Short mmCIF file of N, CA and C in Angstrom, two decimals:
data_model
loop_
_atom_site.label_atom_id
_atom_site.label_comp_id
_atom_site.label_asym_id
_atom_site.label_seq_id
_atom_site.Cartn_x
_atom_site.Cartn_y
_atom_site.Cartn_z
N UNK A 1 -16.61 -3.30 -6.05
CA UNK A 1 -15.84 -4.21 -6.87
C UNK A 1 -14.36 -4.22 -6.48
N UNK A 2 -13.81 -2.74 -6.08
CA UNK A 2 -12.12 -3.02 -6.13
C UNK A 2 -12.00 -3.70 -4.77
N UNK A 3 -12.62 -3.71 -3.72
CA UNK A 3 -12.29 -4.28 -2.37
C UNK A 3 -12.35 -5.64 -2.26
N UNK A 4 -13.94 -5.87 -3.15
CA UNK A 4 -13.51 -7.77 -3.61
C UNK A 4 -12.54 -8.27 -4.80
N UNK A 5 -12.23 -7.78 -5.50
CA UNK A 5 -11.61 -8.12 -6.72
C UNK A 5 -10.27 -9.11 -6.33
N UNK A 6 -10.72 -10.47 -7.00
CA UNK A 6 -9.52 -11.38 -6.68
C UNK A 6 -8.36 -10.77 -7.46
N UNK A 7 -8.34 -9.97 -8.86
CA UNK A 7 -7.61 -9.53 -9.14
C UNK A 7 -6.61 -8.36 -8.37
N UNK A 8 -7.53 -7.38 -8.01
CA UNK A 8 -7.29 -6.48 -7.07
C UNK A 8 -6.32 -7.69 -6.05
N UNK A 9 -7.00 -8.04 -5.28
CA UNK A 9 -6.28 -8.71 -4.85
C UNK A 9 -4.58 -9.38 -4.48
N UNK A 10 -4.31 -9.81 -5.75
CA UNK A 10 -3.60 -10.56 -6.36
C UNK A 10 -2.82 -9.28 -6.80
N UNK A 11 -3.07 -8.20 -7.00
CA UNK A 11 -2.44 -6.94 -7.34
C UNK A 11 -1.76 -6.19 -6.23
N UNK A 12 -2.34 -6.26 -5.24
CA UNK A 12 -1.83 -5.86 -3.97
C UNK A 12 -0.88 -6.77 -3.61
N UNK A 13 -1.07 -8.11 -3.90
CA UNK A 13 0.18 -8.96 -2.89
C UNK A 13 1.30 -9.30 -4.14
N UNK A 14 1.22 -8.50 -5.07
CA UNK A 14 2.68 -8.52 -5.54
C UNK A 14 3.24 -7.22 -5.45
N UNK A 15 2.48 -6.21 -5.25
CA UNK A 15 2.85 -4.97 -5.04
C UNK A 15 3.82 -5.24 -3.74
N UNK A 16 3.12 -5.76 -2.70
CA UNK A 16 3.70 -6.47 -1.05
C UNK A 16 5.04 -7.30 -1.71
N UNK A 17 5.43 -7.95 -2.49
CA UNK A 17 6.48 -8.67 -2.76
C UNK A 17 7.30 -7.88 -3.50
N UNK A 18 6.95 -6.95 -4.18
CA UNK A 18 7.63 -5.79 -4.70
C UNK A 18 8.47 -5.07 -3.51
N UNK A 19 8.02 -4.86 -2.49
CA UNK A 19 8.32 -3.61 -1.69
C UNK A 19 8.99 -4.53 -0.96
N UNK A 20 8.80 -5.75 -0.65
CA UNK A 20 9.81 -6.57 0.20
C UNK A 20 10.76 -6.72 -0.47
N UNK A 21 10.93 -6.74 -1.58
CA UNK A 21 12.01 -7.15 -2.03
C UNK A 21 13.30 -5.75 -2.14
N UNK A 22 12.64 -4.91 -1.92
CA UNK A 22 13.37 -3.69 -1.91
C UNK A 22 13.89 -3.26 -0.81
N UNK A 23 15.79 -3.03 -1.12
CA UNK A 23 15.92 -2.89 0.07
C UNK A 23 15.73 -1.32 0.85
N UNK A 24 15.83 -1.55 2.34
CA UNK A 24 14.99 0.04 2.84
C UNK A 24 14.26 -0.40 3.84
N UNK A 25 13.87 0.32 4.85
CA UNK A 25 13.15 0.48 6.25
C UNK A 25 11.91 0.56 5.78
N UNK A 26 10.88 0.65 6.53
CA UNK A 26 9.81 0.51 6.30
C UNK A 26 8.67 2.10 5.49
N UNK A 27 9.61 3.12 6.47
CA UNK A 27 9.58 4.27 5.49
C UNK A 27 9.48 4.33 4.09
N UNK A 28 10.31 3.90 3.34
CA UNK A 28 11.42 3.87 2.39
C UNK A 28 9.91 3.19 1.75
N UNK A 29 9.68 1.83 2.23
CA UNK A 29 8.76 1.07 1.40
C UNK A 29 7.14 1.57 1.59
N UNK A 30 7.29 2.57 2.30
CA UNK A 30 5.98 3.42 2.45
C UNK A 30 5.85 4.40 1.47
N UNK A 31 6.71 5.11 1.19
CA UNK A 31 6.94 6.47 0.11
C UNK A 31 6.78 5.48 -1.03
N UNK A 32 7.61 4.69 -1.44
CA UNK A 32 7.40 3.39 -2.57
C UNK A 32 6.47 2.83 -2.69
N UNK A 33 5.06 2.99 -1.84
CA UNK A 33 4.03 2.42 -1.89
C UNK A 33 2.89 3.73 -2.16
N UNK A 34 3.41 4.55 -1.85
CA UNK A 34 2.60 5.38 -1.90
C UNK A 34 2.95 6.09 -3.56
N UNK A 35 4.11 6.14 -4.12
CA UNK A 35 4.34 6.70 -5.40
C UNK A 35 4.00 5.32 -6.69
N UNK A 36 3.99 4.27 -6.05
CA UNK A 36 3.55 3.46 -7.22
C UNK A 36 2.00 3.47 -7.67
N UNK A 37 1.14 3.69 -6.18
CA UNK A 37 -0.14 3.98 -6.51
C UNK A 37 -0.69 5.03 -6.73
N UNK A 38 -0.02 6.19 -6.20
CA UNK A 38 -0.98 7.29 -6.07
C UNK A 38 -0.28 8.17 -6.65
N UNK A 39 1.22 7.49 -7.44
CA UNK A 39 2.03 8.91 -7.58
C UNK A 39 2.32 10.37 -7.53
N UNK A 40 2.33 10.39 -5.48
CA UNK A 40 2.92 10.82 -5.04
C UNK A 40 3.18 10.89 -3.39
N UNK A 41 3.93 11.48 -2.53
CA UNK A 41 4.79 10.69 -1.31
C UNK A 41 3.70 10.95 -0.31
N UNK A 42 4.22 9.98 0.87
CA UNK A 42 2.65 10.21 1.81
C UNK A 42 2.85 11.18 2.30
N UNK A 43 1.79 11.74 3.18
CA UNK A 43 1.97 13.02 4.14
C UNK A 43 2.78 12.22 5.56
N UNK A 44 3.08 13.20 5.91
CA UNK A 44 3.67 12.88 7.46
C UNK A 44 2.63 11.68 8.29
N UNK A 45 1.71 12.20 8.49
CA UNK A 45 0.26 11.41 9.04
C UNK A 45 -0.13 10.43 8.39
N UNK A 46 -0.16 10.44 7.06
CA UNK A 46 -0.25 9.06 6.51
C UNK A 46 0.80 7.74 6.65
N UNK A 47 2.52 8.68 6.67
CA UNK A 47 3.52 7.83 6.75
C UNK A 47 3.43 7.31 7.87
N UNK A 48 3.07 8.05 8.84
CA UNK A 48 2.85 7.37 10.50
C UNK A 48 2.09 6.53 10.75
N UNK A 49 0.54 6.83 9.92
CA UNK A 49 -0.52 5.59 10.13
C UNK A 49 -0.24 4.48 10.02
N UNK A 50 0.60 4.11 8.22
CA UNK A 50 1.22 2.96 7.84
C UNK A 50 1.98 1.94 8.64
N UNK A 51 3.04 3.09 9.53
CA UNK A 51 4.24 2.61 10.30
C UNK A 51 3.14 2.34 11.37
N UNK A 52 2.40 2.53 11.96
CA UNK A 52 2.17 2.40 12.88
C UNK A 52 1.28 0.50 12.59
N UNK A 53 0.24 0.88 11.91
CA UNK A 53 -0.25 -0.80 11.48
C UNK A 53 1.00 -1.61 11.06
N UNK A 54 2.08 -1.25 10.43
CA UNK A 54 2.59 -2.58 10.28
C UNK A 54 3.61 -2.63 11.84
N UNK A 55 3.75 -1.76 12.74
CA UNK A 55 4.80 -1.91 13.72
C UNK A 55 3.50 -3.30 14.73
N UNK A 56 2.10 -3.21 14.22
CA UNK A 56 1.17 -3.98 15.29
C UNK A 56 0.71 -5.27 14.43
N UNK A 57 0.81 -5.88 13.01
CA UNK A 57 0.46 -6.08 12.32
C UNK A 57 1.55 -7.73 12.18
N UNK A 58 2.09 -8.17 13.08
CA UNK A 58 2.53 -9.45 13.42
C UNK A 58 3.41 -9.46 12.89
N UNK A 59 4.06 -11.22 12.66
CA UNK A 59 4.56 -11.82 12.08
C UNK A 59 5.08 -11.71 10.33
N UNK A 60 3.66 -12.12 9.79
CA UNK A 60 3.31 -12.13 8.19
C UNK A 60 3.65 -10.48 7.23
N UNK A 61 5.08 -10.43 7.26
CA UNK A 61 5.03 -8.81 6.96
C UNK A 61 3.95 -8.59 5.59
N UNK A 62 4.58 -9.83 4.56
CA UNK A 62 3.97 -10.05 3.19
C UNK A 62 2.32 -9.89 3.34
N UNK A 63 1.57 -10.51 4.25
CA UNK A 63 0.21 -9.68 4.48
C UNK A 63 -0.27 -8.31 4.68
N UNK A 64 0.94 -8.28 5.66
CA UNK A 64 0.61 -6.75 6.05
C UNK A 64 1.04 -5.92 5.06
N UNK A 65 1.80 -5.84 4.05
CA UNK A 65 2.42 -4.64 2.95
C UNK A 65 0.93 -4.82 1.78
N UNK A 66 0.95 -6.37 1.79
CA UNK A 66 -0.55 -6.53 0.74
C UNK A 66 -1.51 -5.74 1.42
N UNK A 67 -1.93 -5.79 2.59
CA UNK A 67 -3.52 -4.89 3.39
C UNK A 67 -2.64 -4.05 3.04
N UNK A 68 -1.80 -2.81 2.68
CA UNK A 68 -1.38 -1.61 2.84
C UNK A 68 -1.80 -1.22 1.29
N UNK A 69 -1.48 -2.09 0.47
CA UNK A 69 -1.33 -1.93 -0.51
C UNK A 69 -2.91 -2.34 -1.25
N UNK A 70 -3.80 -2.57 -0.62
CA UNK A 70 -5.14 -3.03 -1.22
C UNK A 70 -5.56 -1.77 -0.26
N UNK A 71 -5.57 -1.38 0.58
CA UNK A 71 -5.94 0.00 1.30
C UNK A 71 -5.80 0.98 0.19
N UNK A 72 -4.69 1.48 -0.44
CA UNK A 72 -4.00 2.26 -1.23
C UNK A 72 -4.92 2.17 -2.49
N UNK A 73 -5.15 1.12 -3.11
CA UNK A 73 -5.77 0.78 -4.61
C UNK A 73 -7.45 0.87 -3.91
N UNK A 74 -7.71 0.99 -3.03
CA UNK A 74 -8.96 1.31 -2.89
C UNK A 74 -9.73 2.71 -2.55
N UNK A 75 -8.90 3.40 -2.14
CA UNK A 75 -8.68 4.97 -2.16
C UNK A 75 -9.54 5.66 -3.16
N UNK A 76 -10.26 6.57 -2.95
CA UNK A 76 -11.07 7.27 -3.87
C UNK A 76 -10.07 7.68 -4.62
N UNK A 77 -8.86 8.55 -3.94
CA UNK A 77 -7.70 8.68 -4.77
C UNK A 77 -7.02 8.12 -6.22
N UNK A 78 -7.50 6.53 -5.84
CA UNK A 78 -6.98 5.91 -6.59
C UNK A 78 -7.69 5.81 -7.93
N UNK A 79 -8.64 5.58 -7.57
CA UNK A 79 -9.91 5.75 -8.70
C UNK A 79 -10.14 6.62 -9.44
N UNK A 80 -9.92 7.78 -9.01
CA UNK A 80 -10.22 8.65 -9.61
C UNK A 80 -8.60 9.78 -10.69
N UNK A 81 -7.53 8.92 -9.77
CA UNK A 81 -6.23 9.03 -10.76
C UNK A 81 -6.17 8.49 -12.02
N UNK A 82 -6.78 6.70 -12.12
CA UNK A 82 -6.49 6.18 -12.88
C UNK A 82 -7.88 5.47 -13.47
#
């Protein structure tokens, strides 16, 4: 359900307009992505994974922070926090 959820969805790409709108490097909006969902900061390896998909991840940043951010809310992690 959370991977299709138009809501889900729609939850992730304002989360993505959230973090754009904030100013900060991509780091910055990684730790911020990672404490809004999972409250608390990524690991080293996670911060790198992130940086690394959005450094390959085009044009459309606003897509790419939404896939980061629907990745994140789909997390066993996540589920089982909240």
């Amino acid at each position: 359900y959370v991977l299709n959820s138009p809501f889900v969805l729609e939850q992730a790409d304002a989360l993505a307009g959230t973090l754009l709108a904030t100013a900060g490097s991509d780091a910055d909006r990684t730790d911020a992505a990672f404490r809004a969902v999972l409250g608390r900061r990524p690991t080293a390896a996670e911060r790198d994974r992130v940086l690394a998909f959005l450094a390959t991840a085009g044009d459309d940043r606003r897509a790419a922070w939404a896939k980061v951010a629907h990745t994140l809310i789909a997390l066993p992690e996540f589920r089982y926090l909240f």
